[in-house]
PDB file of C-alpha atoms in Angstrom:
ATOM      1  CA  UNK A  10      -5.770  14.907  10.326  1.00 56.00           C
ATOM      2  CA  UNK A  11      -4.888  14.065  13.893  1.00 64.00           C
ATOM      3  CA  UNK A  12      -5.357  11.213  16.350  1.00 61.00           C
ATOM      4  CA  UNK A  13      -9.037  12.116  16.816  1.00 69.00           C
ATOM      5  CA  UNK A  14      -9.969  12.923  13.210  1.00 68.00           C
ATOM      6  CA  UNK A  15      -8.726   9.903  11.304  1.00 67.00           C
ATOM      7  CA  UNK A  16      -9.717  10.876   7.817  1.00 76.00           C
ATOM      8  CA  UNK A  17      -7.998  12.455   4.883  1.00 83.00           C
ATOM      9  CA  UNK A  18      -9.145  15.442   2.916  1.00 88.00           C
ATOM     10  CA  UNK A  19      -8.511  15.356  -0.808  1.00 91.00           C
ATOM     11  CA  UNK A  20      -5.536  17.676  -0.273  1.00 93.00           C
ATOM     12  CA  UNK A  21      -3.951  15.765   2.622  1.00 92.00           C
ATOM     13  CA  UNK A  22      -4.406  12.509   0.680  1.00 93.00           C
ATOM     14  CA  UNK A  23      -2.554  14.011  -2.287  1.00 95.00           C
ATOM     15  CA  UNK A  24       0.178  15.363  -0.016  1.00 96.00           C
ATOM     16  CA  UNK A  25       0.591  11.956   1.595  1.00 95.00           C
ATOM     17  CA  UNK A  26       0.889  10.367  -1.846  1.00 97.00           C
ATOM     18  CA  UNK A  27       3.440  13.029  -2.801  1.00 98.00           C
ATOM     19  CA  UNK A  28       5.536  12.208   0.272  1.00 98.00           C
ATOM     20  CA  UNK A  29       5.592   8.552  -0.736  1.00 98.00           C
ATOM     21  CA  UNK A  30       6.430   9.698  -4.254  1.00 98.00           C
ATOM     22  CA  UNK A  31       9.530  11.470  -2.969  1.00 99.00           C
ATOM     23  CA  UNK A  32      10.564   8.344  -1.045  1.00 99.00           C
ATOM     24  CA  UNK A  33       9.941   6.285  -4.200  1.00 99.00           C
ATOM     25  CA  UNK A  34      12.155   8.636  -6.211  1.00 99.00           C
ATOM     26  CA  UNK A  35      14.958   8.434  -3.630  1.00 99.00           C
ATOM     27  CA  UNK A  36      14.820   4.623  -3.486  1.00 99.00           C
ATOM     28  CA  UNK A  37      14.548   4.373  -7.268  1.00 98.00           C
ATOM     29  CA  UNK A  38      17.551   6.647  -7.713  1.00 99.00           C
ATOM     30  CA  UNK A  39      19.607   4.573  -5.286  1.00 98.00           C
ATOM     31  CA  UNK A  40      18.565   1.394  -7.099  1.00 98.00           C
ATOM     32  CA  UNK A  41      19.569   2.832 -10.468  1.00 98.00           C
ATOM     33  CA  UNK A  42      22.913   4.086  -9.138  1.00 98.00           C
ATOM     34  CA  UNK A  43      23.728   0.587  -7.873  1.00 98.00           C
ATOM     35  CA  UNK A  44      22.179  -1.404 -10.725  1.00 98.00           C
ATOM     36  CA  UNK A  45      25.303  -3.475 -11.290  1.00 97.00           C
ATOM     37  CA  UNK A  46      25.474  -4.507  -7.626  1.00 98.00           C
ATOM     38  CA  UNK A  47      21.933  -5.877  -7.386  1.00 98.00           C
ATOM     39  CA  UNK A  48      21.295  -9.596  -7.107  1.00 98.00           C
ATOM     40  CA  UNK A  49      18.186  -9.833  -9.261  1.00 98.00           C
ATOM     41  CA  UNK A  50      16.728 -13.140  -8.070  1.00 98.00           C
ATOM     42  CA  UNK A  51      16.427 -11.914  -4.462  1.00 98.00           C
ATOM     43  CA  UNK A  52      15.200  -8.536  -5.753  1.00 99.00           C
ATOM     44  CA  UNK A  53      12.378 -10.139  -7.751  1.00 99.00           C
ATOM     45  CA  UNK A  54      11.461 -12.437  -4.848  1.00 98.00           C
ATOM     46  CA  UNK A  55      11.469  -9.575  -2.334  1.00 98.00           C
ATOM     47  CA  UNK A  56       9.379  -7.385  -4.633  1.00 99.00           C
ATOM     48  CA  UNK A  57       6.850 -10.063  -5.518  1.00 98.00           C
ATOM     49  CA  UNK A  58       6.254 -11.913  -2.264  1.00 98.00           C
ATOM     50  CA  UNK A  59       4.443  -8.919  -0.762  1.00 99.00           C
ATOM     51  CA  UNK A  60       1.592  -9.230  -3.270  1.00 98.00           C
ATOM     52  CA  UNK A  61       1.770 -13.019  -3.567  1.00 99.00           C
ATOM     53  CA  UNK A  62       0.966 -13.312   0.131  1.00 98.00           C
ATOM     54  CA  UNK A  63      -0.780 -10.018   0.839  1.00 98.00           C
ATOM     55  CA  UNK A  64      -2.823  -9.149  -2.237  1.00 98.00           C
ATOM     56  CA  UNK A  65      -3.490 -12.119  -4.519  1.00 98.00           C
ATOM     57  CA  UNK A  66      -5.393 -14.304  -2.010  1.00 98.00           C
ATOM     58  CA  UNK A  67      -7.793 -11.442  -1.243  1.00 97.00           C
ATOM     59  CA  UNK A  68      -8.158 -10.448  -4.892  1.00 96.00           C
ATOM     60  CA  UNK A  69      -9.015 -14.025  -5.859  1.00 97.00           C
ATOM     61  CA  UNK A  70     -11.458 -14.394  -2.958  1.00 97.00           C
ATOM     62  CA  UNK A  71     -13.091 -11.070  -3.842  1.00 96.00           C
ATOM     63  CA  UNK A  72     -13.563 -12.005  -7.493  1.00 95.00           C
ATOM     64  CA  UNK A  73     -14.954 -15.413  -6.548  1.00 96.00           C
ATOM     65  CA  UNK A  74     -17.367 -13.832  -4.059  1.00 95.00           C
ATOM     66  CA  UNK A  75     -19.081 -11.788  -6.821  1.00 90.00           C
ATOM     67  CA  UNK A  76     -19.523  -8.793  -4.579  1.00 83.00           C
ATOM     68  CA  UNK A  77     -20.298 -10.599  -1.324  1.00 90.00           C
ATOM     69  CA  UNK A  78     -18.119  -9.743   1.669  1.00 93.00           C
ATOM     70  CA  UNK A  79     -14.916 -11.749   2.037  1.00 96.00           C
ATOM     71  CA  UNK A  80     -13.179 -12.838   5.229  1.00 96.00           C
ATOM     72  CA  UNK A  81     -11.309 -10.308   7.307  1.00 98.00           C
ATOM     73  CA  UNK A  82      -8.244 -12.552   7.123  1.00 98.00           C
ATOM     74  CA  UNK A  83      -7.657 -11.238   3.580  1.00 98.00           C
ATOM     75  CA  UNK A  84      -7.599  -7.649   4.828  1.00 98.00           C
ATOM     76  CA  UNK A  85      -5.276  -8.634   7.669  1.00 98.00           C
ATOM     77  CA  UNK A  86      -2.941 -10.410   5.220  1.00 98.00           C
ATOM     78  CA  UNK A  87      -2.940  -7.377   2.938  1.00 98.00           C
ATOM     79  CA  UNK A  88      -2.309  -4.920   5.760  1.00 98.00           C
ATOM     80  CA  UNK A  89       0.358  -7.088   7.368  1.00 99.00           C
ATOM     81  CA  UNK A  90       2.283  -7.550   4.127  1.00 99.00           C
ATOM     82  CA  UNK A  91       1.903  -3.915   3.044  1.00 98.00           C
ATOM     83  CA  UNK A  92       2.968  -2.524   6.415  1.00 98.00           C
ATOM     84  CA  UNK A  93       6.181  -0.519   6.536  1.00 98.00           C
ATOM     85  CA  UNK A  94       6.753  -1.983  10.016  1.00 99.00           C
ATOM     86  CA  UNK A  95       6.502  -5.587   8.777  1.00 99.00           C
ATOM     87  CA  UNK A  96       8.726  -4.934   5.795  1.00 99.00           C
ATOM     88  CA  UNK A  97      11.312  -3.112   7.925  1.00 99.00           C
ATOM     89  CA  UNK A  98      11.519  -6.242  10.083  1.00 99.00           C
ATOM     90  CA  UNK A  99      11.848  -8.414   6.956  1.00 99.00           C
ATOM     91  CA  UNK A 100      14.598  -6.180   5.550  1.00 99.00           C
ATOM     92  CA  UNK A 101      16.403  -6.105   8.894  1.00 99.00           C
ATOM     93  CA  UNK A 102      16.274  -9.872   9.260  1.00 99.00           C
ATOM     94  CA  UNK A 103      17.428 -10.321   5.649  1.00 98.00           C
ATOM     95  CA  UNK A 104      20.357  -7.984   6.227  1.00 98.00           C
ATOM     96  CA  UNK A 105      21.262  -9.848   9.415  1.00 99.00           C
ATOM     97  CA  UNK A 106      20.760 -13.455   8.246  1.00 98.00           C
ATOM     98  CA  UNK A 107      21.684 -13.116   4.563  1.00 98.00           C
ATOM     99  CA  UNK A 108      23.534  -9.834   4.062  1.00 97.00           C
ATOM    100  CA  UNK A 109      22.850  -6.131   3.609  1.00 98.00           C
ATOM    101  CA  UNK A 110      22.355  -5.540  -0.096  1.00 98.00           C
ATOM    102  CA  UNK A 111      20.929  -3.111  -2.619  1.00 98.00           C
ATOM    103  CA  UNK A 112      18.232  -5.618  -3.622  1.00 98.00           C
ATOM    104  CA  UNK A 113      16.446  -4.723  -0.375  1.00 99.00           C
ATOM    105  CA  UNK A 114      15.505  -1.380  -1.948  1.00 99.00           C
ATOM    106  CA  UNK A 115      12.732  -3.146  -3.857  1.00 99.00           C
ATOM    107  CA  UNK A 116      10.778  -3.441  -0.601  1.00 99.00           C
ATOM    108  CA  UNK A 117      10.314   0.315  -0.053  1.00 99.00           C
ATOM    109  CA  UNK A 118       9.971   0.736  -3.828  1.00 99.00           C
ATOM    110  CA  UNK A 119       7.007  -1.655  -3.752  1.00 99.00           C
ATOM    111  CA  UNK A 120       5.336  -0.003  -0.751  1.00 99.00           C
ATOM    112  CA  UNK A 121       6.004   3.561  -1.895  1.00 99.00           C
ATOM    113  CA  UNK A 122       4.890   2.722  -5.432  1.00 98.00           C
ATOM    114  CA  UNK A 123       1.607   1.287  -4.170  1.00 97.00           C
ATOM    115  CA  UNK A 124       0.945   4.446  -2.186  1.00 97.00           C
ATOM    116  CA  UNK A 125       2.341   7.125  -4.513  1.00 98.00           C
ATOM    117  CA  UNK A 126       1.370   5.722  -7.921  1.00 97.00           C
ATOM    118  CA  UNK A 127      -1.760   3.690  -7.196  1.00 94.00           C
ATOM    119  CA  UNK A 128      -2.987   5.466  -4.047  1.00 93.00           C
ATOM    120  CA  UNK A 129      -3.268   2.156  -2.187  1.00 94.00           C
ATOM    121  CA  UNK A 130      -2.812   2.395   1.549  1.00 94.00           C
ATOM    122  CA  UNK A 131      -3.873  -0.105   4.201  1.00 94.00           C
ATOM    123  CA  UNK A 132      -7.350  -1.586   3.707  1.00 94.00           C
ATOM    124  CA  UNK A 133     -10.123  -0.942   6.252  1.00 92.00           C
ATOM    125  CA  UNK A 134     -12.700  -3.681   6.883  1.00 92.00           C
ATOM    126  CA  UNK A 135     -15.494  -1.207   6.088  1.00 88.00           C
ATOM    127  CA  UNK A 136     -14.956  -1.176   2.305  1.00 88.00           C
ATOM    128  CA  UNK A 137     -14.836  -3.986  -0.255  1.00 91.00           C
ATOM    129  CA  UNK A 138     -11.402  -5.491  -0.859  1.00 92.00           C
ATOM    130  CA  UNK A 139     -11.409  -3.921  -4.342  1.00 90.00           C
ATOM    131  CA  UNK A 140     -13.460  -0.765  -3.734  1.00 77.00           C
ATOM    132  CA  UNK A 141     -14.797   1.628  -6.306  1.00 72.00           C
ATOM    133  CA  UNK A 142     -15.932   5.229  -5.736  1.00 67.00           C
ATOM    134  CA  UNK A 143     -19.486   4.117  -4.920  1.00 65.00           C
ATOM    135  CA  UNK A 144     -18.181   1.852  -2.149  1.00 63.00           C
ATOM    136  CA  UNK A 145     -17.068   4.694   0.121  1.00 59.00           C
ATOM    137  CA  UNK A 146     -18.792   4.364   3.524  1.00 58.00           C
ATOM    138  CA  UNK A 147     -20.388   7.797   3.054  1.00 61.00           C
ATOM    139  CA  UNK A 148     -21.215   7.549  -0.653  1.00 55.00           C
ATOM    140  CA  UNK A 149     -24.942   7.552   0.003  1.00 52.00           C
ATOM    141  CA  UNK A 150     -25.082  11.201   0.943  1.00 41.00           C
ATOM    142  CA  UNK A 151     -23.119  14.295   1.674  1.00 41.00           C
ATOM    143  CA  UNK A 152     -19.945  13.554   3.516  1.00 43.00           C
ATOM    144  CA  UNK A 153     -19.793  16.130   6.275  1.00 39.00           C
ATOM    145  CA  UNK A 154     -17.320  14.329   8.530  1.00 43.00           C
ATOM    146  CA  UNK A 155     -14.547  14.559   5.980  1.00 47.00           C
ATOM    147  CA  UNK A 156     -13.722  16.215   2.711  1.00 45.00           C
ATOM    148  CA  UNK A 157     -13.210  12.993   0.821  1.00 48.00           C
ATOM    149  CA  UNK A 158     -14.089  12.540  -2.824  1.00 46.00           C
ATOM    150  CA  UNK A 159     -17.419  10.924  -1.894  1.00 46.00           C
ATOM    151  CA  UNK A 160     -18.845  14.059  -0.369  1.00 43.00           C
ATOM    152  CA  UNK A 161     -16.602  17.014  -0.976  1.00 40.00           C
ATOM    153  CA  UNK A 162     -17.521  19.619  -3.530  1.00 39.00           C
ATOM    154  CA  UNK A 163     -15.176  19.862  -6.505  1.00 40.00           C
ATOM    155  CA  UNK A 164     -12.646  22.666  -6.181  1.00 38.00           C
TER     156      UNK A 164
END
């Protein structure tokens, strides 16, 4: 993948997930090593607000739509809240206005967990908010532009 070919092969997708898995393991290890120093109310709030703002509104709208397209604002909310850039700003502001603390590790744990464990990255407008394998933009035929699961032969 490069700046011209913005797609992932099955292998590069797995490697990207593995990289986030390593980051998840590092953050999880740090969290466990400092378990006694964590303020749990801020940790729970910081972990949960990402999905409360970024995922739940879109998930509810998608389920209510019964398969019809939903507004792009839900994708924007999801992508904004699940952006490493946004969450780095949030963590930086928290550290500045409140205090630096180990509870902030739940932010990268959330983002890295979404990517490494669930395979969820930012959402493009071109697929349903909750896509299945048949919803891939190239699912109708052979996928020659990329080696994604919709068109790539099994190896």
